[in-house]
Coordinates of C-alpha atoms in Angstrom, one line a residue:
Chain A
X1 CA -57.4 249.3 220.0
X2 CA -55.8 245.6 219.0
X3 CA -53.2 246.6 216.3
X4 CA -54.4 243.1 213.9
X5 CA -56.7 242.1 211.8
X6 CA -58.0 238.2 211.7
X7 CA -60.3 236.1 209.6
X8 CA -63.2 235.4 212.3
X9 CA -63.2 231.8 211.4
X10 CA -61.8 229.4 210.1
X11 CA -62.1 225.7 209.8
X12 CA -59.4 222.9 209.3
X13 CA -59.4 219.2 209.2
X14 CA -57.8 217.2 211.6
X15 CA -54.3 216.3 210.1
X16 CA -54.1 218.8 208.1
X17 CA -51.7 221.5 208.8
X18 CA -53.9 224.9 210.0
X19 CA -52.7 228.2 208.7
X20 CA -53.7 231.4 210.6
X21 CA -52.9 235.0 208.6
X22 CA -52.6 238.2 211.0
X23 CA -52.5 241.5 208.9
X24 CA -50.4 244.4 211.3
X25 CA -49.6 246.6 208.8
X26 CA -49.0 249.6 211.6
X27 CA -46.6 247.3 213.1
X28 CA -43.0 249.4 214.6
X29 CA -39.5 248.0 214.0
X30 CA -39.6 246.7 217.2
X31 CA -42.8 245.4 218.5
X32 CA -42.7 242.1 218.8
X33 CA -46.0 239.7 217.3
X34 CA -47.5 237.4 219.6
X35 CA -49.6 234.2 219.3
X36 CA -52.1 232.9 221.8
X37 CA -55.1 230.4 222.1
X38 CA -57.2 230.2 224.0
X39 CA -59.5 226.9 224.8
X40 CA -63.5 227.4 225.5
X41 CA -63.3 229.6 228.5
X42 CA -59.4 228.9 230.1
X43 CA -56.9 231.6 230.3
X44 CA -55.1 232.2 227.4
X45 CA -51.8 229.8 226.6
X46 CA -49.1 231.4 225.0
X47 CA -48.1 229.7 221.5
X48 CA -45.1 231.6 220.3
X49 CA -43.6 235.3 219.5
X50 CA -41.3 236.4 217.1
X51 CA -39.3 239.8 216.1
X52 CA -38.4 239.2 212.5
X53 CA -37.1 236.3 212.0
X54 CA -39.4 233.0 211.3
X55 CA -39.4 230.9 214.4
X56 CA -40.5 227.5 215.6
X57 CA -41.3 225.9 218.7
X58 CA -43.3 222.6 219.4
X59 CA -46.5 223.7 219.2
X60 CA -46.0 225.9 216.3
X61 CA -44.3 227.7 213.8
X62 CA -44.5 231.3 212.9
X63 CA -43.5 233.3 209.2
X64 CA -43.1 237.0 209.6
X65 CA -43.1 238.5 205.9
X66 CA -39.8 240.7 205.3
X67 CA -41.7 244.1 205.2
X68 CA -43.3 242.4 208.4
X69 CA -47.0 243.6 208.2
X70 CA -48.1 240.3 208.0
X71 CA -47.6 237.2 209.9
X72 CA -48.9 233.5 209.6
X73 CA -49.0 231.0 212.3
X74 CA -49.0 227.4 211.4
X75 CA -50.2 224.1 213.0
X76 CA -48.7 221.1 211.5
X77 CA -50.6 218.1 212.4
X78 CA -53.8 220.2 213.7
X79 CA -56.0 217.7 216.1
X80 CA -59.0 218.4 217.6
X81 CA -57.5 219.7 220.8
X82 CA -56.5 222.2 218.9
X83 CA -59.9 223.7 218.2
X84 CA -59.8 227.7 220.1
X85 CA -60.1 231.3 219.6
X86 CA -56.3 232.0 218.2
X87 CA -55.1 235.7 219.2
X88 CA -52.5 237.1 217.1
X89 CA -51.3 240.3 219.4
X90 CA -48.7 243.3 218.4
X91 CA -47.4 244.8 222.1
X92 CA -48.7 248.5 222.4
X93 CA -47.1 250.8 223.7
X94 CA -48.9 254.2 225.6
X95 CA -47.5 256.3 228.2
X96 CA -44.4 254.1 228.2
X97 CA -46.3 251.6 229.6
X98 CA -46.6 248.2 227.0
X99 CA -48.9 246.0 227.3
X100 CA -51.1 243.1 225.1
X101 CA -54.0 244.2 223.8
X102 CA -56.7 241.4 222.5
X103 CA -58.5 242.1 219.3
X104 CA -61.6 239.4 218.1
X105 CA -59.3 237.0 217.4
X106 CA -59.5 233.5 214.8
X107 CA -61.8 230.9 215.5
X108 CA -60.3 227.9 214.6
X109 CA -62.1 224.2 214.3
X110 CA -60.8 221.1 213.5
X111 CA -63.1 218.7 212.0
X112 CA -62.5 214.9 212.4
Chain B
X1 CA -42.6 225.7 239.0
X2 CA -46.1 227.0 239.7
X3 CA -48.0 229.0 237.1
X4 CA -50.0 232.0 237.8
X5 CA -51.8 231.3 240.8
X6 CA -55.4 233.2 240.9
X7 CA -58.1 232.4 243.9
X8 CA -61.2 231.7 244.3
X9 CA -62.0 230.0 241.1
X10 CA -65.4 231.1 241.4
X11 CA -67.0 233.3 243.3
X12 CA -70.6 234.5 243.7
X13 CA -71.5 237.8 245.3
X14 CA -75.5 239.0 246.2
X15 CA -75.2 242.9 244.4
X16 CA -73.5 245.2 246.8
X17 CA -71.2 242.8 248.5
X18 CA -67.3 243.6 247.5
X19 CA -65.4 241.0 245.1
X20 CA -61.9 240.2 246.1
X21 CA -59.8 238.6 243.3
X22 CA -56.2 237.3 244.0
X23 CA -52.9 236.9 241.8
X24 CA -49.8 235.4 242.4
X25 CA -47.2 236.3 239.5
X26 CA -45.2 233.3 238.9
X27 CA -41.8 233.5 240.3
X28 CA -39.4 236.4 239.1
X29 CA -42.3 238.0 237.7
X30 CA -42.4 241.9 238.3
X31 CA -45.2 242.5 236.3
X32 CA -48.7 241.8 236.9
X33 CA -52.0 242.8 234.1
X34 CA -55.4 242.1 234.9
X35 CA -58.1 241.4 232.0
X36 CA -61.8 241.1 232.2
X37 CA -63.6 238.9 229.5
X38 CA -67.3 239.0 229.8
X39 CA -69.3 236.0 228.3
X40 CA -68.8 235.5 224.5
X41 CA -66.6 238.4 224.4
X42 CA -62.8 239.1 223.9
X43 CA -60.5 239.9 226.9
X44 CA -60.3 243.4 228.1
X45 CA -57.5 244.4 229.3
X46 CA -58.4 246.5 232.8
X47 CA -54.4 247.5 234.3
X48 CA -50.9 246.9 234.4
X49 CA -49.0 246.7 237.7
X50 CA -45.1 246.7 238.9
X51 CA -44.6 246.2 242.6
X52 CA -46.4 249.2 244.8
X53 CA -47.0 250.6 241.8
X54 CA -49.5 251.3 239.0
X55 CA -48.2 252.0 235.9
X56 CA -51.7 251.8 233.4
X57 CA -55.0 251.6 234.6
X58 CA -56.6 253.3 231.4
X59 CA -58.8 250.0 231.1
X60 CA -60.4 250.5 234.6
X61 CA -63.9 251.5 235.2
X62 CA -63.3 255.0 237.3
X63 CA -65.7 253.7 239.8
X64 CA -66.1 250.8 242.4
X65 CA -62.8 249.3 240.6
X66 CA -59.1 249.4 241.8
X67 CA -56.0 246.7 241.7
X68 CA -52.4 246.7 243.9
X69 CA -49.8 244.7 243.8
X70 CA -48.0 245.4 247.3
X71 CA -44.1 244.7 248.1
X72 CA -45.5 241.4 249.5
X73 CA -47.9 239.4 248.4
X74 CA -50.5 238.5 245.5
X75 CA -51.6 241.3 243.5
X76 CA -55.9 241.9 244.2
X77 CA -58.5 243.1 242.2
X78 CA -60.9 244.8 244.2
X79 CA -64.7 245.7 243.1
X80 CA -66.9 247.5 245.9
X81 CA -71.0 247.2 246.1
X82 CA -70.8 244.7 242.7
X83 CA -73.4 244.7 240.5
X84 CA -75.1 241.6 237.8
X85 CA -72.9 243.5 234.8
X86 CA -69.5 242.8 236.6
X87 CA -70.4 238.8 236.1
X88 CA -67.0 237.8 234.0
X89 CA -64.0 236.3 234.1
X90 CA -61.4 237.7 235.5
X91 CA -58.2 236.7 233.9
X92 CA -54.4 237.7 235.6
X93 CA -51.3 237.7 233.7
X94 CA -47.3 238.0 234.9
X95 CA -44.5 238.8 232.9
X96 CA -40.6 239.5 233.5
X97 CA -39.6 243.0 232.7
X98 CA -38.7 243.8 229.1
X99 CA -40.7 243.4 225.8
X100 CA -39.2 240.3 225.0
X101 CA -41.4 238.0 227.1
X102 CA -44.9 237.2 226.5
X103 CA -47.0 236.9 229.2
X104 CA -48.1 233.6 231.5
X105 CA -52.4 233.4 232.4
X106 CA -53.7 232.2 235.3
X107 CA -56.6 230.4 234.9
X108 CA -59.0 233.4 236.0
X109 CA -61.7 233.9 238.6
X110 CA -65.3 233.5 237.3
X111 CA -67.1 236.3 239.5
X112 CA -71.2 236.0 239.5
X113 CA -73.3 238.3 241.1
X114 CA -77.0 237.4 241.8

């Protein structure tokens, strides 16, 4: 079982800068949180991962809270491209084996 | 530098035919994970392969199913005597050892069966 919780949906308008919550309250000192989208029906694209620390890339940026049961990822300048499923993940370990498990995910439109 | 490389893009199977699905990991990649997303679903994940070996194949259906990732060449997903509920997308996924990394998709293999 996915180790997050996500809103189902959520809508943004184009410009505006789109902020996803992820709730991984279970989360251990260190498992890593990862962000992907993924576009009508094309493989997942990975957006951006962080430990603890707040981190930024070009497509996004992502705030891990201190206690780190919650994180948000943020679009800036959200266009319509930008409209997907958005998958925030927390690696789980079984067996020694890790591996990403998917939850519902966010569905995220951008309206012109 | 070429992504995750998955053949045929699509493929349609009569039921009972075999489904072959093929993976190559992007280069350096060790690690290979195969997910199944059926239509208007989330992805599944199915297993997780290292070279020659299978390390988690708890999301495998105990029949008709089975994956391997030999010393050389692309990993394959294998389903025997296919039936209409197998119709998915069949997503692969390659990773470098170590938690660090995220993984890298291919772009899947949409599998019908009529």
């Amino acid at each position: 079982d996915a180790k997050t919780t996500q809103p189902p949906s959520m809508d943004c308008a184009e410009g505006r800068a789109a902020n996803l919550p992820c709730n991984h309250s279970t989360i251990s000192g260190n498992e890593y949180v990862y962000w992907y989208r993924q576009i009508h029906s094309q493989g997942p694209q990975y957006i951006i991962h962080g430990l603890k620390n707040n981190e930024t890339n070009e497509m996004a940026s992502l705030i891990i809270t201190e206690d780190r049961k919650s994180s948000t990822l943020i679009l800036p300048h959200a266009t319509l491209r930008d409209t997907a499923v958005y998958y925030c993940i927390v690696r789980v370990q079984i067996q020694g084996a890790q591996k990403l498990v998917f939850g519902q995910g966010t569905r995220l439109t951008i309206n012109p | 530098n070429a992504g995750v490389m998955q053949n045929p893009r699509h493929l349609v199977r009569r039921r009972g035919q075999e489904a072959r699905l093929r993976c190559s990991p992007m280069k350096g990649h060790s690690h290979v994970y195969w997910y199944r997303q059926l239509p208007e679903e989330g992805l599944k994940f199915m297993v997780y392969l290292q070279k020659e070996n299978i390390i988690d194949e708890s999301g495998m259906p105990k029949e008709r199913f089975s994956a391997e990732f030999p010393k050389e060449g692309p990993s394959i997903l294998r389903i025997q005597q296919v039936v209409r509920g197998d119709s998915a997308a069949y997503f692969c996924a390659s990773s470098p050892a170590g938690q660090a990394y995220g993984y890298t998709f291919g772009s899947g293999t949409r599998l019908t069966v009529v």
